[in-house]
XYZ file of C-alpha atoms in Angstrom:
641
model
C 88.170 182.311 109.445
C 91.994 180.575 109.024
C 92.024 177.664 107.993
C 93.613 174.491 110.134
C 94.980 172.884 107.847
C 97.019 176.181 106.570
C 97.744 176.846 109.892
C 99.097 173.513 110.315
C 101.415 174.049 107.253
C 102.766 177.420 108.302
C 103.715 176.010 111.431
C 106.169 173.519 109.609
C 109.987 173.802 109.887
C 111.022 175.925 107.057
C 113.503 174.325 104.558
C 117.093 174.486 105.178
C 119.690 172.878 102.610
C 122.409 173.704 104.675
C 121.080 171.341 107.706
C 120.746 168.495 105.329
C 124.182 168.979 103.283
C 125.826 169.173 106.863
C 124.504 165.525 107.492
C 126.679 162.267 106.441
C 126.701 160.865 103.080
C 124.568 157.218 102.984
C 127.776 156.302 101.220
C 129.597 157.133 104.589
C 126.916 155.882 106.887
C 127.437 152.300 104.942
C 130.595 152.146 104.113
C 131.067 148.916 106.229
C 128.743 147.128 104.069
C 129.374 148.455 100.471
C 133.278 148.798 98.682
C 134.499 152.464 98.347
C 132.449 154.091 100.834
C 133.721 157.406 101.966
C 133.915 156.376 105.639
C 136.885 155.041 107.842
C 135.956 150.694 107.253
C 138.316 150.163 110.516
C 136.283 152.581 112.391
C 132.799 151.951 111.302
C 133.639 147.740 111.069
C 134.043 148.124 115.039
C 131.083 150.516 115.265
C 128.307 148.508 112.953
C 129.420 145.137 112.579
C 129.967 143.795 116.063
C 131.819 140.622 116.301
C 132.019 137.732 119.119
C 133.874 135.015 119.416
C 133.152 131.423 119.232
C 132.816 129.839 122.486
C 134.040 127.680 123.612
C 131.878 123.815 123.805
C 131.998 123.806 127.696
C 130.654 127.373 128.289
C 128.420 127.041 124.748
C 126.955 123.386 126.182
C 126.858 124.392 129.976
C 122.711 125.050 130.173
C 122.160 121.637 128.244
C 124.431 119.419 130.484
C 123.301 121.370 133.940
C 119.153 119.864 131.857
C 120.522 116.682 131.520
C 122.024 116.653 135.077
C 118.448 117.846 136.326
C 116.580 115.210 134.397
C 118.822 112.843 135.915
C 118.286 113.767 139.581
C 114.294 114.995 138.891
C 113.719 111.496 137.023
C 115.222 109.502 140.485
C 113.125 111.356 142.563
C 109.913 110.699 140.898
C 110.484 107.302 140.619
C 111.658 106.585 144.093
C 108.344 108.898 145.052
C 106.170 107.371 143.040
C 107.354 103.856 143.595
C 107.525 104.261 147.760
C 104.538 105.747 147.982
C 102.068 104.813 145.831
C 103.467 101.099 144.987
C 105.530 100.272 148.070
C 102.409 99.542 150.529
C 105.065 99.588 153.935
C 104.844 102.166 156.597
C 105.856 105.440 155.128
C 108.521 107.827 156.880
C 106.719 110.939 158.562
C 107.988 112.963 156.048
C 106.462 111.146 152.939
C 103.107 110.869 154.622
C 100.507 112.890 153.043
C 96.836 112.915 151.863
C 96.041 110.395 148.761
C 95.159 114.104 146.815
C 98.794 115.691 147.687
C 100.619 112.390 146.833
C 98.999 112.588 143.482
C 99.444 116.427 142.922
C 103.746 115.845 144.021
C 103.604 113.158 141.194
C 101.806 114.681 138.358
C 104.391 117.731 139.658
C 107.061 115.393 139.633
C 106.193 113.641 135.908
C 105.395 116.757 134.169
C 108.746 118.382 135.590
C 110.635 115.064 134.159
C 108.784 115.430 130.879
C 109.772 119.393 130.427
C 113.766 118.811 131.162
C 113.746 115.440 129.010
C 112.055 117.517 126.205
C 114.457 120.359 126.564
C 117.371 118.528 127.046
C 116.324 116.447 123.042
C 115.015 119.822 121.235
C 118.804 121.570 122.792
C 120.637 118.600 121.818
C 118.984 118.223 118.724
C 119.568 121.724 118.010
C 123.250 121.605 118.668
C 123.836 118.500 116.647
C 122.316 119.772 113.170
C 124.709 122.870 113.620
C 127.631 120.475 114.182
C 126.498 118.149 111.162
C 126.142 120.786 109.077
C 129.988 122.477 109.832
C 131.118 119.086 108.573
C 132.971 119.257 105.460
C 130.361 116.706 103.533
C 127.367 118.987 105.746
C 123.897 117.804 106.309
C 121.065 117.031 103.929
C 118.883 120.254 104.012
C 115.798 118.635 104.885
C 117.328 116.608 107.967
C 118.481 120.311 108.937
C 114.946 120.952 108.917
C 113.923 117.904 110.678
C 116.040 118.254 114.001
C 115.223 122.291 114.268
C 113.619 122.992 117.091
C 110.992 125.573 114.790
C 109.701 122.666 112.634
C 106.928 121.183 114.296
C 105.724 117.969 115.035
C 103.242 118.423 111.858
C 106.538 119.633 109.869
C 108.296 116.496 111.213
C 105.309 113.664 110.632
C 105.659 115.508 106.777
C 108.977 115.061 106.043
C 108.662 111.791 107.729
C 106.119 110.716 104.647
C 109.036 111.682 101.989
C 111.623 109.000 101.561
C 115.282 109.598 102.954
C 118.090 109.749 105.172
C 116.168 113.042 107.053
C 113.252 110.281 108.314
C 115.869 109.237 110.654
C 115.186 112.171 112.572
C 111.835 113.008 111.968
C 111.389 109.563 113.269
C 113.453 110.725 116.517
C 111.630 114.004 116.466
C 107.734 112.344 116.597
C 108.983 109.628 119.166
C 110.433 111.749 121.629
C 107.258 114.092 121.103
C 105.079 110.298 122.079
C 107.540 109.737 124.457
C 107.605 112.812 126.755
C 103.557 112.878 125.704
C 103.939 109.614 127.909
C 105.636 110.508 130.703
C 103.430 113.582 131.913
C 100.394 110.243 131.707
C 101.723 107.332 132.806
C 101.948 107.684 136.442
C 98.529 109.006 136.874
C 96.775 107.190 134.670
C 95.431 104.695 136.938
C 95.455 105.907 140.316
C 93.067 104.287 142.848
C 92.820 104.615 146.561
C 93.203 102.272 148.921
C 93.409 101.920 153.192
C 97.070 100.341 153.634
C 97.461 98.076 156.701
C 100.791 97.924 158.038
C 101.986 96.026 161.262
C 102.642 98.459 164.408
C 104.957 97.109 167.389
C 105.255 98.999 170.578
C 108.922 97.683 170.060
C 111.674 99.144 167.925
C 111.829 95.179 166.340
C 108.528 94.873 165.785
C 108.307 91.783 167.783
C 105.197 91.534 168.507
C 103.529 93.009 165.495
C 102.347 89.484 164.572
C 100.708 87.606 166.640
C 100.406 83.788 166.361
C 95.956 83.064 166.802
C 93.582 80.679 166.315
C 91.460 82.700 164.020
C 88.905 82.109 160.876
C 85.645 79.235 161.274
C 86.680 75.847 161.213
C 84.706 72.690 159.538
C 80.710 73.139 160.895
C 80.482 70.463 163.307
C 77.703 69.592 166.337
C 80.847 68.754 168.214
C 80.474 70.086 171.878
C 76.781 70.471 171.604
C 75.939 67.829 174.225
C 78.368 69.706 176.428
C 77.316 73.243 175.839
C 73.730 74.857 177.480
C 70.942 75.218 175.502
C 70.655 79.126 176.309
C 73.720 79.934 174.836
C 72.891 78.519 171.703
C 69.870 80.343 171.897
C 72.053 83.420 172.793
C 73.413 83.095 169.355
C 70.537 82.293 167.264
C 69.659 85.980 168.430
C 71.596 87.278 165.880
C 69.357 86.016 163.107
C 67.791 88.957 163.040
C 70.018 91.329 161.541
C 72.541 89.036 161.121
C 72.839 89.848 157.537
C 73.643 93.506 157.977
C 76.084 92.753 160.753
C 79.731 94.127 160.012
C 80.969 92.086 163.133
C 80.614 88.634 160.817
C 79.624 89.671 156.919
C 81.109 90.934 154.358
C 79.675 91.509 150.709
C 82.126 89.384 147.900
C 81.220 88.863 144.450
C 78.949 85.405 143.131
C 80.595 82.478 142.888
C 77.315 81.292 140.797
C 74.168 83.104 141.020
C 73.116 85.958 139.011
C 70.621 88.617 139.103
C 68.468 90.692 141.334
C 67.261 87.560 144.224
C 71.170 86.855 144.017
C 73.161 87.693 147.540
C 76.854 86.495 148.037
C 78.252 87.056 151.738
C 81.749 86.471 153.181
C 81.613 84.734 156.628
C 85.451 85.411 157.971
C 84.753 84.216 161.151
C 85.196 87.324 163.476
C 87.299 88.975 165.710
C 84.850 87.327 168.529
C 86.432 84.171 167.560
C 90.268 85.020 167.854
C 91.687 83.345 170.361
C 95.901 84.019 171.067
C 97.415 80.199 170.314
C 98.680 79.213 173.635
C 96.857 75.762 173.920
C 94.236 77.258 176.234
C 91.381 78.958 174.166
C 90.886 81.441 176.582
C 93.336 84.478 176.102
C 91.729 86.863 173.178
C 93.928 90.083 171.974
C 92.003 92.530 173.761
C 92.948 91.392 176.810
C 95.532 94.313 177.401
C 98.802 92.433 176.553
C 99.202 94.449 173.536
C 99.181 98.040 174.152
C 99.686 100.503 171.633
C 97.920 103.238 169.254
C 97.559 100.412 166.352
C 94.106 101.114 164.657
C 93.463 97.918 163.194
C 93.812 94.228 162.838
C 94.078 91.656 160.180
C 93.895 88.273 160.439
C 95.590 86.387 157.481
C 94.988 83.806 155.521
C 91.869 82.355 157.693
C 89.515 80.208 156.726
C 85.830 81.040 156.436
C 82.719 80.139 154.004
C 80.905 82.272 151.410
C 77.443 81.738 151.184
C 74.987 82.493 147.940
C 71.242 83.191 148.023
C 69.190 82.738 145.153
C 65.270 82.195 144.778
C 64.186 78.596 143.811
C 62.761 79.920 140.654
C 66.477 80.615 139.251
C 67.105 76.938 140.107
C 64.382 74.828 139.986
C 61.597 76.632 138.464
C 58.202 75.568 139.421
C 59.503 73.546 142.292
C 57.014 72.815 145.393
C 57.830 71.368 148.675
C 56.261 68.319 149.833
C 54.449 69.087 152.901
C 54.758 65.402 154.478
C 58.491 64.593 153.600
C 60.109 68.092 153.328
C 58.946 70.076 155.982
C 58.266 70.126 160.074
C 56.096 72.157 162.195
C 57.732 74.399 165.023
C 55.984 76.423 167.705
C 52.935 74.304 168.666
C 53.565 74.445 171.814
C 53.238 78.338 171.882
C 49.892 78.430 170.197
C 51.723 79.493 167.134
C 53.410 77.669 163.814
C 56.376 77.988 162.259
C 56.583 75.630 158.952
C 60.134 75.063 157.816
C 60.835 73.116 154.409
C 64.078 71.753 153.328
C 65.411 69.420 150.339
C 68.939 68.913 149.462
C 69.384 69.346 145.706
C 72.957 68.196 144.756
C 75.480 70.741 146.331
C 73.014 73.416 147.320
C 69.923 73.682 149.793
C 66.389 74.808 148.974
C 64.728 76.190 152.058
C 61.505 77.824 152.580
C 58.700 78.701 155.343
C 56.362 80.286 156.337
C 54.288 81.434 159.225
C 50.751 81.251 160.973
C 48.583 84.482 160.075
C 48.278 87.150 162.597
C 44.290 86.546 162.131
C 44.579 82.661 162.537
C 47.498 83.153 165.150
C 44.683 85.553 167.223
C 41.869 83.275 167.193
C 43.962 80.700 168.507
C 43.733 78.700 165.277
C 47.436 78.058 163.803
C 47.233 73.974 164.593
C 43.155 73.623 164.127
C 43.415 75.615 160.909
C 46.470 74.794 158.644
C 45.030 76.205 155.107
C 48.260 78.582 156.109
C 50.879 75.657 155.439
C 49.308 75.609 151.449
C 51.694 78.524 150.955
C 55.665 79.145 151.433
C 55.402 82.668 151.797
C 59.568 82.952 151.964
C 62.334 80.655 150.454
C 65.936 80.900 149.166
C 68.519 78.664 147.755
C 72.194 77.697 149.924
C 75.258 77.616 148.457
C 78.673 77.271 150.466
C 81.977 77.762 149.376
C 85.274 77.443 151.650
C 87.789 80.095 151.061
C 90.952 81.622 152.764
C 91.355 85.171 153.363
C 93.207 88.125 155.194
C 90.670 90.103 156.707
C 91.298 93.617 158.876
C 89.091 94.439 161.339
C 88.907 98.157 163.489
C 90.100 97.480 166.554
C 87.751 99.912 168.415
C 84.213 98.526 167.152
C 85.581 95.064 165.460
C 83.950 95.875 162.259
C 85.283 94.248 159.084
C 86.956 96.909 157.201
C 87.645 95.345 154.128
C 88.539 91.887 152.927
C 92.467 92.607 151.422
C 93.096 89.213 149.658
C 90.833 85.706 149.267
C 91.680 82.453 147.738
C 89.704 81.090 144.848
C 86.244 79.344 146.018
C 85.960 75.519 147.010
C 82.227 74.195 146.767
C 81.178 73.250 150.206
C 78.290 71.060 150.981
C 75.968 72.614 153.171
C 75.801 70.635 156.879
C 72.207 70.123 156.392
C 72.634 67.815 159.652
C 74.201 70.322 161.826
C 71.116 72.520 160.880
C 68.663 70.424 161.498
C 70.227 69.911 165.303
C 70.271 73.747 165.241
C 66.302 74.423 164.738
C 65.738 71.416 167.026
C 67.288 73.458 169.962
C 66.199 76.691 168.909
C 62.851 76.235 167.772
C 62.686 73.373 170.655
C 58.771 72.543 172.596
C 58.234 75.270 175.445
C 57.251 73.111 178.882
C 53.816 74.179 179.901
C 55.407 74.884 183.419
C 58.881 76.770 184.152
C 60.399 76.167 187.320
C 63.595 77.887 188.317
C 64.517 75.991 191.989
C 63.607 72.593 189.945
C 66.172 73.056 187.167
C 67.911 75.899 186.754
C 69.608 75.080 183.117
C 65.931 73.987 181.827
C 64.338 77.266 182.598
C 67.468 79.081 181.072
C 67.272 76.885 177.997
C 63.158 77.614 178.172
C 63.340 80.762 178.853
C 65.778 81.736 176.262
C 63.718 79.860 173.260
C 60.962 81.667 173.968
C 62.377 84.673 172.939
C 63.938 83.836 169.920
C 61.084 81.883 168.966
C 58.562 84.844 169.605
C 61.027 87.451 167.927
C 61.223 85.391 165.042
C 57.386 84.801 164.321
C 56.122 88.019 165.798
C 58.787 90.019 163.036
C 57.397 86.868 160.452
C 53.613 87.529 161.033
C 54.720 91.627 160.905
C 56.378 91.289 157.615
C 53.187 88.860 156.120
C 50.386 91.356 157.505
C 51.544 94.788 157.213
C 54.866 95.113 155.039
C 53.601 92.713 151.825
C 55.960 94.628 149.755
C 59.258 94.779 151.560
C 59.402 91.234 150.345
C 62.996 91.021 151.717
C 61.901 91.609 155.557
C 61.177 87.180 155.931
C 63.155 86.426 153.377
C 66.651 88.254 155.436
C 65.344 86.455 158.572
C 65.381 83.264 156.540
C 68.517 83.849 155.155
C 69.972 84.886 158.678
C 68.986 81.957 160.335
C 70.874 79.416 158.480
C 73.748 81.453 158.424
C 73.662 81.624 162.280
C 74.674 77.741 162.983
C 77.749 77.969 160.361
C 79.037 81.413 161.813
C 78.870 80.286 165.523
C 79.926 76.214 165.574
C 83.415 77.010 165.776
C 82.812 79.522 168.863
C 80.835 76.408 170.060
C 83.514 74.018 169.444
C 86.342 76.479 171.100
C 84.572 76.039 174.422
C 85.057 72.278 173.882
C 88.610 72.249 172.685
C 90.932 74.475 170.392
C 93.246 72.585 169.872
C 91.558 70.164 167.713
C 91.014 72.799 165.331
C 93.035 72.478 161.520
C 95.781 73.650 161.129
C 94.497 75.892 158.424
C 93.108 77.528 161.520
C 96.239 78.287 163.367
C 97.276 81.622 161.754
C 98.628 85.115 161.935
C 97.052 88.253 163.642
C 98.573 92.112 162.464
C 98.434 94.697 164.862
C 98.347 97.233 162.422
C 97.963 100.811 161.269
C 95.957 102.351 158.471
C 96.507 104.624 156.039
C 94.262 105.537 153.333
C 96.493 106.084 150.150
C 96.785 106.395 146.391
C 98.357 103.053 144.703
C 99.358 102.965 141.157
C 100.626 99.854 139.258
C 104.033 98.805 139.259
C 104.369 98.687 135.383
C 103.805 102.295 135.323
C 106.694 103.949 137.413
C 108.875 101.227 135.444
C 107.749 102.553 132.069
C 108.176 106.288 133.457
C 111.466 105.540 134.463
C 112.848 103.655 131.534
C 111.471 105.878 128.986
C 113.002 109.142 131.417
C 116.545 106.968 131.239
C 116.309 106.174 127.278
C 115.746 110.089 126.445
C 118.307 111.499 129.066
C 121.168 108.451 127.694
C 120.426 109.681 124.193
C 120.594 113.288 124.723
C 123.915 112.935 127.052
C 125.516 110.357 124.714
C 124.793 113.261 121.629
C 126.292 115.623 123.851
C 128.813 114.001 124.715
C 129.506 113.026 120.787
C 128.991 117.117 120.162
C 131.390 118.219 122.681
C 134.009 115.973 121.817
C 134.093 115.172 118.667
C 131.972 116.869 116.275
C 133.604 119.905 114.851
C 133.184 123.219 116.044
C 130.033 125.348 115.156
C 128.491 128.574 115.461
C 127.052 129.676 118.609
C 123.690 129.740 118.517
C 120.413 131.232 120.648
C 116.625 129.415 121.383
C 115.545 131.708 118.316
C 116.252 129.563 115.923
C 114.578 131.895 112.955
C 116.709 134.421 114.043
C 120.126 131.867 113.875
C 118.928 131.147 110.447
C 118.470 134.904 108.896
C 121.577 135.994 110.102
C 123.594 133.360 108.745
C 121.470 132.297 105.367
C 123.013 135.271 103.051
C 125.693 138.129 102.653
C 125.386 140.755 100.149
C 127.578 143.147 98.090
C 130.466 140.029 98.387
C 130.514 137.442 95.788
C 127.786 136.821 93.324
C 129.091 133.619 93.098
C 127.741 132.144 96.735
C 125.286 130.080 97.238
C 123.916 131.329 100.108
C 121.175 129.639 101.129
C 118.755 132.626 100.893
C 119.811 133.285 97.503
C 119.212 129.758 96.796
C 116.189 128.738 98.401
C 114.476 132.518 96.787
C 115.671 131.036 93.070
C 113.912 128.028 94.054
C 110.486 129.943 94.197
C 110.039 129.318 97.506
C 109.574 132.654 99.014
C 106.067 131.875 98.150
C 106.086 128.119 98.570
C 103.956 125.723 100.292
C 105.076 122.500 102.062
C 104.698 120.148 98.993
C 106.680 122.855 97.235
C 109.775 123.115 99.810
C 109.876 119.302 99.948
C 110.292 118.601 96.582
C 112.575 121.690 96.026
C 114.722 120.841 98.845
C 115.324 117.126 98.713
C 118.326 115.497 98.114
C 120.162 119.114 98.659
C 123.214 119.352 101.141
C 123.564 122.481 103.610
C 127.333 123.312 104.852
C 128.170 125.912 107.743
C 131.029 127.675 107.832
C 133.115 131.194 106.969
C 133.772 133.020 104.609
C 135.417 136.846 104.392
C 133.228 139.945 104.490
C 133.268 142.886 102.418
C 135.868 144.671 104.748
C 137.820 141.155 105.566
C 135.693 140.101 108.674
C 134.867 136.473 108.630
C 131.244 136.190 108.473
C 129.553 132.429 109.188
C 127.637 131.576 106.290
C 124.934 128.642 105.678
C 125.484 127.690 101.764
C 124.639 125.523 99.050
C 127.772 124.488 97.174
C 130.153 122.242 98.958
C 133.700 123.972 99.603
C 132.451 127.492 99.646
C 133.317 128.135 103.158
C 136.015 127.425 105.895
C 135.515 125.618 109.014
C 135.106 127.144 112.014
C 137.813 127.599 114.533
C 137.417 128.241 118.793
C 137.830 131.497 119.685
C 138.394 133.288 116.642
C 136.048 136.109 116.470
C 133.301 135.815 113.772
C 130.234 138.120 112.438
């Protein structure tokens, strides 16, 4: 059986001497690179040493000034982006109107984009500069060489940084511009947050009528008008008690001025949409009364006046207070067969209320007055704070819901109109006449008629709550709360149909017809630390162009390899032992095996020049050496290798 591997071998190209001796001598084939070769040097110079000239600075520079022209014009648009849309809060253009998630993916485009060019634009510049320091007759320290080189990185650059010297000047450039760019991809997104923008809509090009002049906001609680006013309209209002609380027409939820903890509730009473009147001296003309057409979505009322109110328990302020049952509180509801007990005491600027109500067993055997071991209890009570504030308030337009509260003044205690309540519950919670009779008095029965049902809602939803829903211990205590914020909300729609125009002026206000727009907002600070950190890097890397193309003296092209700039031009061979090339050099340094500590130390203090110096066939060849005056400076347009 033949073997493969013999086969293999016999298969081989047999020997031929003549083939080989037929082939050029190496001393021919390198002629161009060692003295007395046997091959033409003008021939095989143009064949295996390719020269190019140096270009010139405006064709070398053109890619770094058309970055530096970009960062210019990409730096403008992010901050005029950035600024009109997410700090600016006017009506946008239709072309910059976007979703909050888009605006905030175009500016995190937008930064990063600013952040590449400005980082290209210093590592070019940079780049450039150390080549032009170091064709300088006096040349450039070695290790500030290293420094501004685009290879070293920013560990290299915090390194040399720690070693004392003229190079920390750059490192120091180096690590800040690193921070710096770090910055600008950040800044503008760091604190994004999003936020429905009202902004006043006119039918008319002028906007004329975006603003309206109103009587808006509650003024002072008063019992003015009351004697003027039917009882069933009061009545009409006390309806709301119910689930006045959770009404968006009226409440809004603001932080506590004072209380604390879970029993604490702080509401914003704004006054309303229900009581905007337009401020023509009548009190009659509201703004949905078709005068304003238009697709505005919204409107805000600025700068009105209303009250916050805070609910706390007793126990947070008085603990182990009891009403007394003789001076503090009065029985309501006899007349129906039922009982209502109500308990207040004024307690410097704040009101502690309770009551309670008569058992569904004691209120079904007829027993609520005959049997008042029911009165030994307060089954509900709450503390009342007031404070008067200002604030500009948007409402929808379609459902007048509050939409959110957009600014509010600082919080002015408020005494609580204790009196004005107390004429309140004496309407509402008024004696029912045995006998109605319509044809006999007309506003009696209404006024009769309508306190029945808000005083049987109330206790039948009181005894409910007390009987059946022990746990949902907010059920009385919401009617409660409800019921003396009823009488504050509704005295200055009371007062209107007595006279507007003895309202405050703090009353007398502005009305927006306005559009929304849900958007992201950013602070201000940020787009100006975006754009003065994108101006500082693109001034210093045009400035050290500018200083480069100019002035500096001419120097070698060069690519974005910078290893590759550096090999070709550290050493030349077969020339003159006596250069100190800065291969040769750096090798006798033992660094061809060195660490950073070792380069460092090696390297400090010593100067690298650029320049040229002839070849072995009389080509100038650009050289990076050791020894000052070794090589020639560089000239535009000669041709160099």
């Amino acid at each position: 059986m033949e073997n493969p591997t013999s086969s293999a071998i016999n298969k081989l190209p047999e020997y031929e001497p003549d083939k080989i001796k037929s082939r050029p001598a190496f001393s021919t084939f390198s002629a161009a690179y060692y003295p007395g070769g046997n091959g033409s040097s003008s021939e095989l110079q143009n064949s295996f040493i390719p020269t190019s000239s140096l270009q010139r600075k405006r064709k070398r520079f053109a890619t770094t000034w058309s970055i530096a022209v970009l960062s210019v014009i990409a730096s403008a648009c992010a901050v005029f982006y950035s600024h009109r849309v997410m700090v600016n809060q006017n009506a946008l253009p239709s072309f910059l109107e976007s979703q909050p998630g888009t605006t905030v993916l175009v500016v995190n485009i937008l930064s990063h984009l600013v952040a590449f060019l400005c980082w290209s634009l210093f590592t070019d510049t940079m780049e450039a500069l150390r080549w032009a320091l170091a064709c300088r007759p006096q040349g450039i320290l070695l290790t500030s060489f290293l420094a501004m080189s685009r290879a070293t990185p920013i560990a290299g650059a915090i390194y040399l940084c720690l070693t004392k010297g003229a190079h920390q000047i750059w490192s120091i450039q180096r690590i800040s511009c690193h921070i710096a760019v770090s910055v600008l991809g950040l800044v503008l997104i760091t604190n994004v947050s999003y936020k429905t923008i009202y902004t006043p809509y006119s039918r008319d090009v002028d906007d004329t009528n975006a603003t309206q002049r109103v009587v808006a906001g509650l003024a002072p609680v008063s019992t003015y008008g009351l004697g003027y006013i039917s009882n069933a309209i009061i009545n009409a209002f006390a309806a709301y008690t119910i689930s006045f609380l959770t009404d968006p027409r009226f409440v809004a939820s603001v932080g506590p001025v004072q209380c604390n903890g879970t029993d604490c509730l702080s509401l914003f009473l704004p006054g309303g949409m229900d009581s905007v009147r337009y401020d023509d001296g009548s009190g009659n003309s509201s703004l949905f009364t078709g005068e304003f057409p238009g697709d505005y979505t919204t409107v805000v009322i600025n700068d009105a006046p209303g009250y916050q109110i805070e609910y706390s328990s007793i126990d947070s302020v008085a603990p182990g207070f009891e009403f007394n049952r003789e001076t503090d509180c009065q029985m309501y509801l006899q007349s129906l067969g039922d009982g209502i007990l109500l308990c207040m005491v004024e307690k410097g600027p704040q009101l502690l209320l309770g009551w309670t109500v008569c058992p569904m067993n004691t209120y079904l055997s007829n027993e609520c007055q005959s049997n008042l071991t029911w009165t030994e209890t307060i089954n509900w009570n709450t503390t009342v704070a007031m404070y008067s504030r200002k604030a500009s308030v948007a409402y929808d337009r379609q459902n007048i819901s509050i939409l959110s509260i957009e600014s509010i003044s600082e919080p002015i205690s408020y005494p609580v109109p204790v009196a004005a309540f107390q004429v309140f519950c004496s309407i509402v919670l008024a004696p029912i006449p045995t006998v109605l009779n319509m044809s006999a008095n007309s506003t009696a029965f209404d006024d009769s008629g309508t306190n029945i049902d808000v005083e049987y809602s109330i206790s039948l939803l009181l005894r409910l709550y007390e009987s059946q829903y022990q746990t949902y211990s907010d059920g009385g205590l919401s009617i409660l709360r409800g019921f003396i914020a009823v009488p504050f909300q509704f005295s200055t729609a009371l007062q209107q149909m007595g006279d507007i125009n003895l309202f405050p002026e703090d009353n007398h206000v502005t009305a927006s017809l306005s559009k929304a727009s849900y958007r992201a907002i950013i602070d201000s600070w940020t787009v100006w630390v975006f754009g003065g950190l994108a101006a500082l890097l693109t001034i210093w890397g045009v400035g050290c162009l500018c200083l480069i193309s100019f002035y500096a003296p001419s120097s070698p092209n060069t690519s974005q390899f910078p290893e590759i700039d550096i090999t070709s031009k550290g050493s030349i061979q077969f020339v003159d032992d006596s250069l100190d090339d800065l291969a040769k050099t750096t090798r006798s340094y033992g660094l061809g095996n060195g660490m950073s500590k070792e380069v460092v130390r090696a390297i400090r203090g010593k100067r690298v020049y650029c320049g040229a110096c002839p070849g072995p066939l009389g080509e100038k060849v650009i050289l990076l050496v050791m020894e000052k005056g070794q090589v020639d400076i560089l000239n535009q347009d000669e041709k160099y290798t």
